[in-house]
Amino acid sequence: MTQFDLFMNVVATGVLLGSVYAAVALGLAITFGILHIPNIAHPALVIMGGYFVVHANRFGVDPLIAALVGLVPFYLLGMLLYSFYANTFERRGRADVLQSLTLFFGLSLVIEIILVLAYGSELKSLTAPYIGSSLRFGPLTIPSRLLVPAILGPATVGALWLYFRYTNSGTAIRAVAHDERALSIAGLDPAAIKRQAFGLATATAVIGGAALAMIGPIDPFSGRFQIGRVFAIVVLAGMGSIPGTLVVAIGLGIAETLIASYLNPAWSPGVAFAMLLGALALRPQGLFGTVR
Amino acid sequence: MTRGGWTFGLAMLVIVLAGFLAPHVLKNPFYFFAGYVILQYVVIATGWNILGGYAGYINFGAAGFFGAGAYASAFLFNAFGIPLWGSLIAACVIGAGLGLLMGYLTLRIQGVYFAIATLGLVIILETIIHNIPALGGARGMVVYGPPPPGWAAGPPQYMFVLMLLIAVASVSLARWMQLSWVGRGLRAVRASEDAAECSGVPTLRLKLLACAVSGAVLAAAGAPYPFYTSFVEPVTAFSLIIGLNAIAMPLIGGTRSWQGPVIGALLLATTQQIATITISSELNILFVGVVLIAFVALAPNGLIGLVRRKGTEARL
């Protein structure tokens, strides 16, 4: 394999990996980016979604179908979580950042331990016909276990973008981020809209979890490694920009694989945060954000 | 206030004396082993609260400072044979430097962004340590500390007394900061940074000061750690549970005053020590998670807030 072929393969892997990161980060782009709720439990919810898919897979259900089925219970779970959050904080007035962060921090611990108690702390993986084979495009070798989950990311991004742009409820969610007060004057209930958005965000966690579990085995604590990455993506994308999330996630995926292949795999976990710190210091509104 | 100061000083003196005398009464070294961890968390919670509680800047990266302190003392001892007292001072300087760096890097960001940036600090530090062969990389470093001095009954007792001194020093520092002009300024920053700046409070300098002091105290908590476990490696030195407890303990006790983190740390760390022995470490984490959620939902101002609720409501 020539130097250039290697480079192409590295970049291709980065693009695929980045598409998966997008699927994981999307939910946070909605909760944190649009609703401004610092939901650091999102990665834990993603892993919970992964476990849902793994559990269904044990009974021979295809991971993609399991993820589609899982959208419903996770949507309801998200609405429940938002109701709890709103009851705890919004009744009291404005939510304190420290308190809401702590609430979600506690929630992610609870999720992790419930998963440990239910499934044990060892790694769990999926089986499906398309996991294990690989496709060749000229000099590129693409493993299907990366290709299939990588399609989930852009597909979800596309669906959400259409939803936010062309449906009434999608427009309402964008409106609630823009001006909650005006919305309630117009006769809509902001809490109901936010609950719906939070449900939607939590539903995407199943897709992200399915994608992660397809790439490689997961354990209950896998979410911790994603916290930094997803926040870096959401902030860099400019808070709530859905297409921006995909672009930044792919960029991050390429940066991580380049560093892992040419420098040292041990450096790649720091990449997301180094990018994030740099961005926060230099361009706090994100790459795709607008100055408010 | 001076009378309060005398009472406080006397109480601290009594606590230190009790710590020195305790090994003559309690023979089981386990109590000192567990007591060390509890006191370590008193230091961590107190250090965190200087920035998180007084100034309202939430630092998720307490483990980063703790780990930096631990690695500083382990490296200085292994490479140059610098004794614990020397490396404790070095750890404080490094922690303060890291705090200043964090403060400078994050000057423009507040609230959630600051919290996330500090989370990044831990990951970056851990990644750096992983990649430096001189610091042992992922394998870690073995530290054979010197034998304890003659007056101590054994290594756990010696480490316990040392950590007690660090705890007393940091609680006194936190108390002084709270009651002095620094604390008043930081309270103004927390209430409204813009209003404080407009009223002539040097918000920038106060924030940097709080970052540095908080960092130094957190690093001091980590400095004796390699000598306590005879070993330091990246995963435990930068453990998430440290960052978690650093936030949970002040929150449970109450973040507005120096007593809050002390009460929270004593309660939570003792419970954790008991839970780890009697139940399991998983359920221990589950317990912390549930307690956190319960406190945020039901008693947002901590135990102290719960007790003082009537008074506060009257004042408001």
XYZ file of C-alpha atoms in Angstrom:
608
model
C 0.000 0.000 0.000
C 1.405 3.381 -0.979
C 1.664 6.386 1.280
C -1.213 8.036 -0.553
C -3.451 4.980 -0.319
C -2.826 4.868 3.394
C -3.697 8.525 3.681
C -6.913 8.031 1.722
C -7.898 5.107 3.915
C -7.201 7.122 7.054
C -9.322 10.017 5.829
C -12.140 7.691 4.753
C -12.156 6.039 8.168
C -12.187 9.494 9.744
C -15.219 10.533 7.704
C -17.092 7.377 8.684
C -16.135 7.690 12.338
C -17.148 11.348 12.301
C -20.569 10.454 10.880
C -21.068 8.154 13.851
C -19.999 10.931 16.240
C -22.659 13.089 14.621
C -25.320 10.502 15.456
C -24.113 10.488 19.071
C -23.922 14.273 19.342
C -27.242 15.114 17.677
C -29.349 14.730 20.791
C -27.104 17.124 22.641
C -27.266 19.571 19.755
C -31.000 19.727 20.474
C -30.989 19.729 24.287
C -27.916 21.879 24.829
C -27.754 23.717 21.535
C -31.412 24.643 21.159
C -32.976 24.257 24.618
C -29.826 25.321 26.551
C -30.169 22.414 28.956
C -26.672 21.108 29.780
C -27.620 17.460 29.459
C -24.323 15.757 30.267
C -26.305 12.557 30.749
C -26.777 12.329 26.981
C -23.757 10.050 26.389
C -25.046 7.747 29.126
C -28.453 7.736 27.432
C -26.702 6.861 24.171
C -25.046 3.868 25.834
C -28.415 2.912 27.303
C -29.775 3.019 23.748
C -26.882 0.818 22.689
C -27.809 -1.681 25.378
C -31.422 -1.621 24.234
C -30.260 -2.599 20.739
C -27.855 -5.221 22.098
C -30.647 -6.698 24.195
C -33.011 -6.930 21.214
C -30.172 -8.364 19.135
C -29.914 -11.304 21.523
C -33.355 -12.366 20.300
C -32.184 -12.145 16.706
C -33.539 -8.685 15.938
C -31.531 -6.725 13.403
C -29.817 -3.709 15.091
C -31.322 -1.238 12.635
C -34.849 -2.475 13.271
C -34.214 -2.534 16.994
C -33.053 1.091 16.837
C -36.223 2.086 14.972
C -38.396 0.339 17.552
C -36.393 1.898 20.360
C -37.199 5.411 19.188
C -40.630 5.195 20.818
C -39.689 4.223 24.395
C -36.748 6.612 24.368
C -38.950 9.442 23.131
C -41.281 8.803 26.070
C -38.331 8.517 28.459
C -37.050 11.869 27.240
C -40.424 13.521 27.823
C -40.440 12.057 31.322
C -36.943 13.362 32.008
C -37.872 16.820 30.829
C -40.978 16.823 33.009
C -38.803 15.972 36.000
C -36.276 18.632 35.067
C -38.952 21.253 34.517
C -40.755 20.362 37.716
C -37.539 20.596 39.676
C -36.189 23.806 38.238
C -38.513 25.852 36.126
C -41.105 26.002 38.861
C -38.397 27.531 41.022
C -37.548 30.128 38.416
C -34.443 30.083 36.300
C -32.431 26.889 36.415
C -29.074 27.290 38.069
C -26.292 25.963 35.859
C -24.554 24.193 38.720
C -27.757 22.514 39.799
C -28.859 21.337 36.386
C -25.365 20.072 35.581
C -25.318 18.206 38.865
C -28.739 16.745 38.239
C -27.653 15.307 34.894
C -24.325 14.223 36.313
C -26.212 12.236 38.953
C -28.557 10.886 36.311
C -25.701 9.588 34.157
C -24.207 7.796 37.169
C -27.542 6.201 37.936
C -27.925 5.037 34.323
C -24.402 3.583 34.269
C -24.869 1.644 37.480
C -28.286 0.355 36.452
C -26.658 -0.969 33.276
C -23.867 -2.572 35.311
C -26.373 -4.215 37.632
C -28.550 -5.423 34.750
C -25.894 -6.542 32.260
C -22.613 -6.715 34.146
C -19.614 -4.547 33.375
C -18.096 -6.666 30.598
C -18.148 -5.622 26.946
C -21.225 -6.420 24.858
C -21.331 -6.619 21.086
C -23.839 -6.999 18.266
C -24.218 -9.589 15.551
C -25.711 -8.818 12.144
C -25.054 -10.119 8.625
C -23.327 -6.896 7.588
C -20.975 -6.806 10.586
C -17.677 -8.430 9.718
C -17.518 -8.054 5.944
C -15.773 -5.199 4.191
C -16.151 -3.423 0.875
C -13.405 -2.355 -1.483
C -13.570 0.804 -3.586
C -10.327 0.907 -5.580
C -7.568 1.468 -3.031
C -10.104 2.047 -0.218
C -11.089 -0.742 2.129
C -14.208 0.104 4.082
C -15.396 -2.301 6.772
C -19.180 -2.589 6.747
C -19.306 -2.421 10.505
C -18.187 1.184 10.056
C -20.101 1.945 6.865
C -23.583 0.956 8.083
C -23.482 2.982 11.326
C -21.870 5.851 9.419
C -24.946 6.070 7.211
C -27.129 6.433 10.318
C -25.485 9.754 11.239
C -26.126 11.705 8.024
C -29.543 10.038 7.668
C -30.637 11.227 11.103
C -29.138 14.655 10.516
C -31.041 14.930 7.246
C -34.329 13.801 8.780
C -34.001 16.228 11.693
C -33.031 19.090 9.402
C -36.144 18.503 7.305
C -38.225 18.241 10.456
C -36.956 21.510 11.903
C -37.305 23.312 8.599
C -40.590 22.138 7.158
C -42.906 20.989 9.930
C -44.943 23.136 12.296
C -43.690 21.415 15.421
C -40.104 21.731 14.199
C -40.598 25.441 13.660
C -42.113 25.677 17.130
C -38.992 24.132 18.654
C -36.786 26.631 16.875
C -39.136 29.373 18.046
C -38.963 28.279 21.680
C -35.198 28.648 21.520
C -35.541 32.069 19.997
C -38.188 33.699 22.180
C -40.096 31.691 24.718
C -42.193 34.633 25.837
C -43.426 35.510 22.390
C -44.398 31.904 21.918
C -46.558 31.842 25.013
C -48.173 35.126 23.973
C -49.011 33.459 20.661
C -50.931 30.856 22.630
C -48.486 27.939 22.570
C -47.245 26.193 25.665
C -43.419 26.463 25.703
C -43.110 23.649 28.241
C -44.967 21.217 25.976
C -42.788 22.129 23.002
C -39.606 21.749 25.028
C -40.804 18.422 26.350
C -41.329 17.275 22.795
C -37.858 18.486 21.773
C -36.241 16.740 24.722
C -38.092 13.545 23.810
C -36.832 13.833 20.279
C -33.270 14.367 21.476
C -33.458 11.330 23.737
C -34.899 9.259 20.884
C -31.796 9.982 18.792
C -29.781 8.387 21.594
C -30.956 4.942 20.450
C -29.634 5.608 16.959
C -26.336 6.853 18.347
C -26.141 3.873 20.662
C -26.872 1.416 17.871
C -24.164 3.049 15.751
C -21.607 2.876 18.569
C -22.438 -0.748 19.370
C -22.016 -1.704 15.708
C -18.525 -0.184 15.484
C -17.271 -2.034 18.513
C -18.355 -3.592 21.771
C -19.706 -1.261 24.458
C -19.660 -1.365 28.239
C -21.772 0.679 30.685
C -19.050 3.318 31.065
C -18.368 3.854 27.345
C -20.360 7.072 27.523
C -17.730 8.813 29.595
C -15.326 8.887 26.695
C -17.978 10.559 24.585
C -18.859 13.417 26.960
C -15.986 15.613 25.849
C -16.360 14.729 22.222
C -20.075 15.458 21.977
C -19.794 18.760 23.828
C -16.859 19.745 21.642
C -18.920 18.959 18.545
C -22.005 20.821 19.710
C -20.099 23.920 20.813
C -17.882 23.973 17.741
C -20.904 23.507 15.502
C -22.339 26.681 16.931
C -24.986 25.556 19.385
C -27.900 23.883 17.747
C -26.848 24.052 14.118
C -27.912 20.608 12.881
C -25.914 20.522 9.622
C -22.985 22.099 11.488
C -23.036 19.153 13.870
C -22.417 16.756 10.980
C -19.650 18.872 9.458
C -17.802 19.373 12.746
C -18.230 15.721 13.732
C -16.680 14.580 10.456
C -13.861 17.085 10.856
C -13.183 15.779 14.335
C -13.290 12.176 13.108
C -10.681 12.954 10.433
C -8.474 14.831 12.918
C -8.631 11.948 15.403
C -7.816 9.218 12.879
C -4.993 11.280 11.355
C -3.417 11.756 14.770
C -4.011 8.131 15.717
C -2.385 6.836 12.506
C 0.509 9.237 12.078
C 1.328 10.289 15.627
C 0.146 7.927 18.332
C -3.317 6.549 19.133
C -2.807 7.594 22.746
C -2.993 11.276 21.774
C -6.356 11.107 20.024
C -8.651 11.428 23.098
C -7.195 14.863 23.735
C -7.920 16.105 20.207
C -11.580 16.953 20.774
C -10.814 18.932 23.893
C -7.834 20.706 22.462
C -10.074 21.798 19.579
C -12.795 22.791 22.012
C -10.497 24.818 24.263
C -9.021 26.537 21.249
C -12.454 27.312 19.893
C -13.776 28.577 23.229
C -10.798 30.876 23.578
C -10.822 32.162 20.008
C -14.314 31.810 18.605
C -16.870 31.184 21.364
C -19.841 31.384 18.996
C -18.650 28.247 17.213
C -17.665 27.712 13.612
C -21.180 27.765 12.226
C -22.855 29.980 14.787
C -23.977 33.527 14.402
C -23.252 36.301 16.861
C -26.316 37.011 18.921
C -15.824 38.313 64.253
C -12.557 38.271 66.211
C -14.252 36.181 68.865
C -15.460 33.819 66.127
C -11.890 33.741 64.871
C -10.543 32.766 68.288
C -13.133 30.008 68.650
C -12.307 28.751 65.164
C -8.563 28.768 65.841
C -9.030 26.993 69.160
C -11.262 24.367 67.528
C -8.667 23.758 64.813
C -5.943 23.438 67.435
C -7.999 20.898 69.371
C -8.639 18.931 66.160
C -4.941 18.832 65.296
C -4.029 17.721 68.842
C -6.725 15.059 68.709
C -5.288 13.869 65.411
C -1.809 13.537 66.929
C -3.159 11.684 69.959
C -5.617 9.436 68.112
C -3.060 6.716 67.208
C -2.488 6.160 70.942
C -6.178 5.430 71.465
C -7.196 3.699 68.233
C -4.974 0.755 67.459
C -6.589 -0.465 64.245
C -4.684 1.170 61.351
C -7.717 0.849 59.102
C -9.385 3.824 60.789
C -6.466 5.985 59.714
C -6.484 4.492 56.251
C -10.158 5.397 55.845
C -9.757 8.668 57.751
C -7.093 9.773 55.290
C -9.536 9.398 52.396
C -12.261 11.270 54.257
C -9.891 14.138 55.079
C -8.621 14.139 51.511
C -12.164 14.789 50.399
C -12.531 17.565 52.972
C -9.560 19.258 51.274
C -10.903 18.581 47.779
C -14.404 19.835 48.600
C -13.009 22.927 50.330
C -10.668 23.687 47.440
C -13.401 23.216 44.877
C -15.776 25.435 46.799
C -13.422 28.440 46.701
C -14.028 28.729 42.971
C -17.278 26.793 42.555
C -19.152 27.954 45.619
C -17.868 31.459 46.305
C -17.464 32.618 42.718
C -20.049 30.331 41.107
C -17.625 28.963 38.532
C -18.250 25.225 38.237
C -15.070 23.266 37.847
C -15.534 19.738 36.560
C -11.796 19.323 36.453
C -10.991 18.848 40.133
C -9.464 15.498 39.243
C -7.065 17.266 36.893
C -5.602 19.335 39.713
C -5.589 16.381 42.090
C -3.783 14.243 39.527
C -1.313 17.021 38.743
C -0.489 17.306 42.452
C -0.103 13.552 42.797
C 2.147 13.292 39.760
C 4.190 16.304 40.801
C 5.059 14.824 44.177
C 5.623 11.312 42.786
C 7.960 12.617 40.086
C 9.857 14.990 42.366
C 10.385 12.250 44.925
C 11.418 9.554 42.453
C 13.644 11.785 40.339
C 15.238 14.067 42.930
C 14.328 12.519 46.266
C 12.530 15.686 47.340
C 10.702 14.945 50.607
C 6.952 15.157 50.984
C 6.970 18.668 52.485
C 8.927 20.015 49.547
C 6.748 18.322 46.968
C 3.630 19.522 48.776
C 4.769 23.100 48.209
C 5.712 22.255 44.627
C 2.279 20.700 44.070
C 0.612 23.869 45.401
C 2.665 26.000 43.014
C 1.836 23.719 40.074
C -1.847 23.648 41.040
C -1.940 27.430 41.323
C -0.205 27.711 37.945
C -2.690 25.327 36.350
C -5.532 27.267 37.947
C -4.180 30.531 36.539
C -3.790 28.903 33.132
C -7.335 27.606 33.291
C -8.502 31.034 34.379
C -6.715 32.779 31.511
C -7.886 30.276 28.899
C -11.469 30.514 30.016
C -11.670 34.228 30.804
C -14.191 34.852 28.101
C -16.482 32.007 28.930
C -18.915 31.583 31.779
C -21.476 29.137 33.038
C -21.796 25.880 31.171
C -18.914 26.601 28.814
C -16.542 27.070 31.686
C -17.692 23.765 33.174
C -17.119 21.926 29.904
C -13.741 23.532 29.358
C -12.600 22.316 32.788
C -13.765 18.817 31.906
C -11.451 19.110 28.930
C -8.562 20.049 31.179
C -8.708 16.644 32.883
C -8.749 14.721 29.616
C -5.886 16.751 28.165
C -3.758 16.361 31.314
C -4.480 12.639 31.429
C -3.579 12.297 27.747
C -0.327 14.206 28.279
C 0.641 12.060 31.276
C -0.188 8.919 29.285
C 2.329 10.014 26.680
C 5.268 11.023 28.864
C 7.550 8.022 29.454
C 9.354 9.791 32.330
C 6.055 9.790 34.243
C 5.470 6.095 33.640
C 2.829 6.503 30.917
C -0.175 4.228 31.335
C 1.778 1.853 33.593
C 2.158 4.454 36.294
C 4.905 4.980 38.822
C 5.793 3.092 41.949
C 6.691 5.360 44.854
C 8.583 3.940 47.806
C 8.133 6.712 50.313
C 10.519 7.183 53.224
C 9.628 5.413 56.488
C 7.412 7.567 58.721
C 9.115 9.588 61.465
C 9.522 8.075 64.914
C 6.571 9.804 66.577
C 4.090 8.210 64.137
C 2.767 4.736 64.909
C 2.930 3.649 61.266
C 2.539 4.847 57.673
C -1.285 5.152 57.740
C -1.177 7.123 60.984
C 1.532 9.419 59.611
C -0.365 10.035 56.363
C -3.530 10.660 58.359
C -1.925 13.346 60.520
C -0.355 14.942 57.448
C -3.683 15.086 55.644
C -5.288 16.464 58.814
C -2.797 19.337 58.782
C -3.491 20.004 55.107
C -7.240 19.896 55.787
C -6.980 22.331 58.705
C -4.827 24.670 56.627
C -7.202 24.626 53.659
C -10.337 25.048 55.756
C -8.711 28.014 57.525
C -7.752 29.494 54.166
C -11.277 29.006 52.828
C -12.731 30.595 55.958
C -10.400 33.576 55.697
C -11.227 34.036 52.021
C -14.932 33.896 52.719
C -14.858 36.466 55.512
C -12.379 38.887 53.936
C -12.822 41.353 51.087
C -11.956 38.516 48.676
C -15.070 36.574 49.629
C -17.251 39.666 49.393
C -15.894 40.371 45.927
C -16.406 36.778 44.799
C -19.978 36.813 46.102
C -20.562 39.891 43.977
C -19.096 38.062 40.967
C -21.432 35.160 41.555
C -24.494 37.369 41.912
C -23.786 39.339 38.765
C -20.449 39.675 37.120
C -21.456 42.727 35.100
C -22.913 44.556 38.073
C -19.826 43.756 40.132
C -17.524 45.077 37.417
C -19.588 48.250 37.159
C -19.386 48.803 40.906
C -15.610 48.705 40.792
C -15.020 45.130 41.947
C -11.832 43.878 40.246
C -13.697 40.808 38.905
C -10.885 39.635 36.649
C -8.214 39.652 39.326
C -10.570 38.072 41.866
C -11.510 35.279 39.466
C -7.880 34.532 38.701
C -7.066 34.593 42.411
C -9.910 32.154 43.118
C -8.764 29.893 40.270
C -5.200 29.865 41.589
C -6.090 29.272 45.251
C -8.640 26.597 44.364
C -6.113 24.883 42.103
C -3.413 25.000 44.762
C -5.664 23.443 47.423
C -6.861 20.711 45.041
C -3.274 19.892 44.068
C -2.275 19.831 47.742
C -4.946 17.170 48.289
C -3.271 15.071 45.616
C 0.347 15.546 46.676
C 0.458 12.919 49.470
C -1.587 10.450 47.409
C 1.374 8.579 45.803
C 2.877 8.091 49.263
C -0.445 6.853 50.586
C -0.928 4.191 47.889
C 2.817 3.741 47.030
C 1.660 3.929 43.443
C 0.260 6.437 40.999
C -1.228 5.814 37.562
C -3.297 8.040 35.270
C -6.708 6.388 35.548
C -7.039 6.569 39.340
C -5.175 9.870 39.683
C -7.596 11.548 37.259
C -10.576 9.457 38.330
C -14.046 10.742 37.575
C -15.158 9.958 41.117
C -12.838 12.711 42.422
C -14.389 15.282 40.145
C -17.824 14.003 41.054
C -17.274 14.103 44.801
C -15.688 17.548 44.531
C -19.020 18.826 43.255
C -21.349 16.580 45.225
C -19.884 17.272 48.658
C -20.151 21.081 48.686
C -23.565 20.784 47.088
C -24.793 18.450 49.800
C -23.368 20.553 52.583
C -24.042 23.940 51.064
C -21.863 26.047 48.785
C -22.243 29.456 50.367
C -19.931 29.036 53.344
C -16.788 27.209 54.381
C -18.745 24.844 56.653
C -20.801 23.431 53.758
C -18.068 21.480 51.956
C -16.653 20.244 55.271
C -20.007 18.876 56.390
C -20.750 17.447 52.943
C -17.338 15.794 52.675
C -17.479 14.290 56.165
C -20.964 12.897 55.567
C -20.561 11.648 52.017
C -17.011 10.334 52.305
C -17.795 8.476 55.530
C -20.883 6.947 53.957
C -18.838 5.982 50.922
C -16.162 4.367 53.049
C -18.791 2.351 54.898
C -20.672 1.504 51.686
C -17.504 0.357 49.908
C -16.711 -2.121 52.659
C -20.189 -3.333 53.455
C -21.967 -3.248 50.082
C -20.102 -2.789 46.809
C -18.357 0.016 44.998
C -20.986 0.020 42.239
C -23.830 0.571 44.659
C -21.677 3.218 46.288
C -21.650 5.215 43.031
C -25.370 4.615 42.540
C -25.917 5.959 46.035
C -23.939 9.126 45.276
C -25.925 9.610 42.081
C -29.274 9.268 43.815
C -28.203 11.509 46.702
C -27.071 14.141 44.206
C -30.365 14.096 42.330
C -32.326 14.182 45.575
C -30.367 17.136 46.930
C -30.592 19.121 43.717
C -34.318 18.514 43.555
C -35.231 18.923 47.213
C -32.514 20.902 48.995
C -30.688 23.008 46.406
C -28.828 24.993 49.052
C -27.507 21.948 50.836
C -27.925 20.859 54.412
C -26.883 24.271 55.701
C -29.452 25.858 53.424
C -32.068 23.449 54.726
C -31.319 24.392 58.330
C -31.101 28.111 57.640
C -34.051 28.252 55.268
C -36.249 30.235 57.650
C -33.640 32.901 58.266
C -32.835 33.286 54.590
C -36.465 33.628 53.643
C -36.923 36.331 56.242
C -33.928 38.251 54.873
C -35.031 37.926 51.275
